[in-house]
């Protein structure tokens, strides 16, 4: 589980204030503090992740190990990362620790905002949210999750969204290589009547990972 902050989400998904007028779903939310920080500023947001079924106490035990595992992966692939957005490894670590603390406090205070569910099946009605954000799940894990799984996952996020689905990044975990089936997947989605676009965002950490995929009906 990764503990990304609201500021990271704003940059990764090019979110402006108008985007937060409706209800936002963080799908594959992990230990992100997006929901906690969005709600603190008066926005409406919920998160979904199958790991929430384990309960707050188990998640708290897991997060420290996952943070160190992520840092080790970055160290092993140092040439694949750039630090301009964060400024330093220390600032990134501080942001992640703060986000983790905000997430843990919020899931204990508002457990109803965290749905124990995962793609490609979400326990939500059609068009029940305004925007869906999917961070570091699709494409990141393309080595394990195939094109058909990605198609089903995006169709499901599009089903529950009245507006736009935003997916970041568009490269694989670790090596940062492009996803070979991205073009074919977009063709699959267009054949289903969806509108797809690749959009540059003001964030880059994995080298070359500075675009998101947007999908809407």
Tab-separated table of C-alpha atoms in Angstrom:
chain	number	residue	atom	x	y	z
A	1	UNK	CA	0.000	0.000	0.000
A	2	UNK	CA	1.278	3.442	-0.925
A	3	UNK	CA	0.544	6.605	1.046
A	4	UNK	CA	0.260	9.338	-1.554
A	5	UNK	CA	-0.847	12.808	-0.556
A	6	UNK	CA	-3.521	15.183	-1.820
A	7	UNK	CA	-0.814	17.374	-3.374
A	8	UNK	CA	0.566	14.412	-5.305
A	9	UNK	CA	-2.921	13.566	-6.548
A	10	UNK	CA	-3.544	17.135	-7.670
A	11	UNK	CA	-0.374	17.002	-9.755
A	12	UNK	CA	-0.675	13.431	-11.029
A	13	UNK	CA	-4.243	13.958	-12.207
A	14	UNK	CA	-4.068	17.690	-13.072
A	15	UNK	CA	-6.935	18.360	-10.651
A	16	UNK	CA	-8.253	21.902	-10.348
A	17	UNK	CA	-10.825	23.235	-7.894
A	18	UNK	CA	-13.722	22.760	-10.322
A	19	UNK	CA	-12.902	19.056	-10.585
A	20	UNK	CA	-13.680	18.721	-6.876
A	21	UNK	CA	-17.204	20.149	-7.072
A	22	UNK	CA	-18.728	16.675	-7.359
A	23	UNK	CA	-18.111	13.305	-5.716
A	24	UNK	CA	-14.689	11.770	-6.406
A	25	UNK	CA	-13.863	8.075	-6.120
A	26	UNK	CA	-10.245	7.102	-5.433
A	27	UNK	CA	-10.191	3.600	-6.907
A	28	UNK	CA	-7.400	1.462	-5.638
A	29	UNK	CA	-6.943	4.126	-2.990
A	30	UNK	CA	-4.448	2.241	-0.844
A	31	UNK	CA	-3.283	4.393	2.059
A	32	UNK	CA	-3.609	7.666	0.169
A	33	UNK	CA	-4.702	10.678	2.190
A	34	UNK	CA	-6.652	12.062	-0.778
A	35	UNK	CA	-10.058	11.362	0.782
A	36	UNK	CA	-9.057	12.695	4.199
A	37	UNK	CA	-7.558	15.907	2.806
A	38	UNK	CA	-10.332	16.442	0.257
A	39	UNK	CA	-12.982	16.143	2.952
A	40	UNK	CA	-11.040	18.495	5.217
A	41	UNK	CA	-11.383	21.195	2.554
A	42	UNK	CA	-15.094	20.526	2.079
A	43	UNK	CA	-14.955	18.290	-0.996
A	44	UNK	CA	-16.781	14.966	-1.260
A	45	UNK	CA	-14.667	11.862	-1.780
A	46	UNK	CA	-14.629	8.129	-1.116
A	47	UNK	CA	-12.037	5.416	-1.706
A	48	UNK	CA	-12.205	1.761	-2.685
A	49	UNK	CA	-9.568	-0.909	-2.110
A	50	UNK	CA	-9.910	-4.622	-1.285
A	51	UNK	CA	-7.277	-4.246	1.438
A	52	UNK	CA	-9.672	-2.150	3.530
A	53	UNK	CA	-11.413	-5.406	4.458
A	54	UNK	CA	-8.447	-6.215	6.705
A	55	UNK	CA	-9.261	-3.431	9.135
A	56	UNK	CA	-7.351	-0.393	10.356
A	57	UNK	CA	-5.142	-2.257	12.841
A	58	UNK	CA	-3.794	-4.684	10.209
A	59	UNK	CA	-3.275	-1.858	7.714
A	60	UNK	CA	-1.270	0.134	10.256
A	61	UNK	CA	1.099	-2.805	10.751
A	62	UNK	CA	1.542	-3.275	7.020
A	63	UNK	CA	2.248	0.316	6.021
A	64	UNK	CA	5.739	0.678	7.454
A	65	UNK	CA	6.974	-2.424	5.640
A	66	UNK	CA	5.354	-1.315	2.382
A	67	UNK	CA	6.962	2.125	2.612
A	68	UNK	CA	10.398	0.579	3.026
A	69	UNK	CA	9.744	-1.865	0.177
A	70	UNK	CA	8.815	1.039	-2.092
A	71	UNK	CA	11.959	2.940	-1.139
A	72	UNK	CA	14.054	-0.150	-1.875
A	73	UNK	CA	12.459	-0.501	-5.321
A	74	UNK	CA	13.271	3.139	-6.094
A	75	UNK	CA	16.845	2.646	-4.936
A	76	UNK	CA	17.257	-0.423	-7.139
A	77	UNK	CA	16.036	1.522	-10.178
A	78	UNK	CA	17.517	4.929	-9.350
A	79	UNK	CA	18.155	5.877	-12.965
A	80	UNK	CA	14.436	5.546	-13.693
A	81	UNK	CA	13.402	8.370	-11.347
A	82	UNK	CA	13.684	12.147	-11.332
A	83	UNK	CA	13.374	14.370	-8.280
A	84	UNK	CA	12.393	17.801	-9.622
A	85	UNK	CA	8.810	17.629	-8.359
A	86	UNK	CA	9.685	16.425	-4.856
A	87	UNK	CA	12.950	18.299	-4.524
A	88	UNK	CA	14.552	15.560	-2.451
A	89	UNK	CA	14.083	12.019	-1.208
A	90	UNK	CA	13.601	13.419	2.292
A	91	UNK	CA	10.670	15.591	1.225
A	92	UNK	CA	9.016	12.654	-0.541
A	93	UNK	CA	9.414	10.473	2.539
A	94	UNK	CA	7.971	13.202	4.768
A	95	UNK	CA	4.965	13.611	2.456
A	96	UNK	CA	4.344	9.866	2.499
A	97	UNK	CA	4.574	9.645	6.284
A	98	UNK	CA	2.170	12.550	6.749
A	99	UNK	CA	-0.219	11.048	4.215
A	100	UNK	CA	-0.085	7.695	5.990
A	101	UNK	CA	-0.931	9.307	9.314
A	102	UNK	CA	-3.829	11.273	7.800
A	103	UNK	CA	-5.165	8.129	6.130
A	104	UNK	CA	-5.043	6.063	9.312
A	105	UNK	CA	-6.778	8.762	11.340
A	106	UNK	CA	-9.496	9.159	8.713
A	107	UNK	CA	-10.259	5.478	8.139
A	108	UNK	CA	-10.713	5.084	11.893
A	109	UNK	CA	-12.883	8.205	12.126
A	110	UNK	CA	-14.923	7.685	8.920
A	111	UNK	CA	-14.750	3.998	7.945
A	112	UNK	CA	-17.834	4.421	5.755
A	113	UNK	CA	-15.770	6.477	3.320
A	114	UNK	CA	-13.531	3.485	2.575
A	115	UNK	CA	-15.113	0.663	0.575
A	116	UNK	CA	-13.578	-2.804	0.789
A	117	UNK	CA	-13.841	-3.478	-2.944
A	118	UNK	CA	-11.603	-3.718	-5.971
A	119	UNK	CA	-11.653	-3.721	-9.734
A	120	UNK	CA	-13.143	-4.925	-11.932
A	121	UNK	CA	-16.232	-5.048	-9.673
A	122	UNK	CA	-17.338	-2.021	-7.659
A	123	UNK	CA	-20.383	-2.082	-5.310
A	124	UNK	CA	-21.666	1.239	-6.643
A	125	UNK	CA	-24.638	2.213	-8.772
A	126	UNK	CA	-24.325	3.445	-12.345
A	127	UNK	CA	-23.216	7.089	-12.554
A	128	UNK	CA	-22.994	7.397	-8.768
A	129	UNK	CA	-19.825	9.534	-8.691
A	130	UNK	CA	-18.610	12.457	-10.769
A	131	UNK	CA	-14.945	11.560	-11.244
A	132	UNK	CA	-12.861	8.427	-10.726
A	133	UNK	CA	-9.122	8.572	-10.041
A	134	UNK	CA	-6.980	5.460	-10.409
A	135	UNK	CA	-3.389	5.816	-9.219
A	136	UNK	CA	-0.584	3.293	-9.809
A	137	UNK	CA	-2.737	0.245	-10.436
A	138	UNK	CA	-3.674	0.075	-14.094
A	139	UNK	CA	-0.630	0.017	-16.383
A	140	UNK	CA	1.686	0.064	-13.354
A	141	UNK	CA	0.994	-3.663	-12.921
A	142	UNK	CA	0.681	-4.460	-16.635
A	143	UNK	CA	3.173	-7.282	-16.187
A	144	UNK	CA	0.602	-9.128	-14.063
A	145	UNK	CA	-2.745	-7.693	-15.222
A	146	UNK	CA	-3.448	-8.208	-18.907
A	147	UNK	CA	-5.204	-6.113	-21.545
A	148	UNK	CA	-8.591	-7.765	-20.960
A	149	UNK	CA	-8.404	-7.076	-17.225
A	150	UNK	CA	-7.575	-3.438	-17.969
A	151	UNK	CA	-10.519	-3.197	-20.373
A	152	UNK	CA	-12.912	-4.649	-17.789
A	153	UNK	CA	-11.548	-2.362	-15.047
A	154	UNK	CA	-11.920	0.789	-17.149
A	155	UNK	CA	-15.411	-0.202	-18.266
A	156	UNK	CA	-16.375	-0.638	-14.620
A	157	UNK	CA	-14.952	2.743	-13.567
A	158	UNK	CA	-16.730	4.341	-16.512
A	159	UNK	CA	-19.986	2.689	-15.454
A	160	UNK	CA	-19.979	4.316	-12.018
A	161	UNK	CA	-18.784	7.725	-13.257
A	162	UNK	CA	-21.007	10.539	-14.499
A	163	UNK	CA	-17.927	12.345	-15.751
A	164	UNK	CA	-14.319	11.414	-16.285
A	165	UNK	CA	-12.040	8.546	-15.317
A	166	UNK	CA	-8.394	9.571	-14.903
A	167	UNK	CA	-5.647	6.950	-14.785
A	168	UNK	CA	-1.994	7.596	-13.911
A	169	UNK	CA	0.727	6.642	-14.811
A	170	UNK	CA	0.925	4.941	-18.204
A	171	UNK	CA	4.181	3.032	-17.615
A	172	UNK	CA	5.090	-0.154	-15.776
A	173	UNK	CA	6.297	-0.319	-12.200
A	174	UNK	CA	10.021	-0.169	-11.573
A	175	UNK	CA	11.475	-0.172	-15.067
A	176	UNK	CA	9.162	2.620	-16.272
A	177	UNK	CA	8.732	1.033	-19.695
A	178	UNK	CA	5.696	1.891	-21.866
A	179	UNK	CA	2.753	-0.528	-21.828
A	180	UNK	CA	2.713	-2.422	-25.114
A	181	UNK	CA	-1.062	-2.826	-25.278
A	182	UNK	CA	-2.036	0.778	-24.467
A	183	UNK	CA	-2.898	1.676	-28.059
A	184	UNK	CA	-4.906	-1.495	-28.634
A	185	UNK	CA	-6.700	-0.990	-25.324
A	186	UNK	CA	-7.765	2.501	-26.323
A	187	UNK	CA	-9.154	1.056	-29.559
A	188	UNK	CA	-11.100	-1.515	-27.499
A	189	UNK	CA	-12.583	1.253	-25.346
A	190	UNK	CA	-13.532	3.406	-28.325
A	191	UNK	CA	-15.301	0.410	-29.812
A	192	UNK	CA	-17.363	0.344	-26.595
A	193	UNK	CA	-18.377	3.961	-27.173
A	194	UNK	CA	-15.931	5.589	-24.769
A	195	UNK	CA	-13.829	8.673	-25.495
A	196	UNK	CA	-10.139	8.273	-24.609
A	197	UNK	CA	-7.299	10.779	-24.537
A	198	UNK	CA	-3.735	10.882	-23.262
A	199	UNK	CA	-3.000	14.124	-21.409
A	200	UNK	CA	0.232	15.558	-20.029
A	201	UNK	CA	0.238	16.343	-16.294
A	202	UNK	CA	2.467	18.570	-14.106
A	203	UNK	CA	4.096	15.643	-12.320
A	204	UNK	CA	6.920	13.262	-13.117
A	205	UNK	CA	8.697	10.871	-10.788
A	206	UNK	CA	9.248	7.754	-12.862
A	207	UNK	CA	11.192	9.056	-15.822
A	208	UNK	CA	8.825	9.633	-18.734
A	209	UNK	CA	5.710	9.053	-16.604
A	210	UNK	CA	4.092	12.456	-17.029
A	211	UNK	CA	0.859	11.560	-18.836
A	212	UNK	CA	-2.512	10.239	-17.731
A	213	UNK	CA	-5.270	8.486	-19.641
A	214	UNK	CA	-8.705	10.117	-19.486
A	215	UNK	CA	-11.857	8.163	-20.343
A	216	UNK	CA	-15.449	9.342	-20.511
A	217	UNK	CA	-18.662	8.258	-22.147
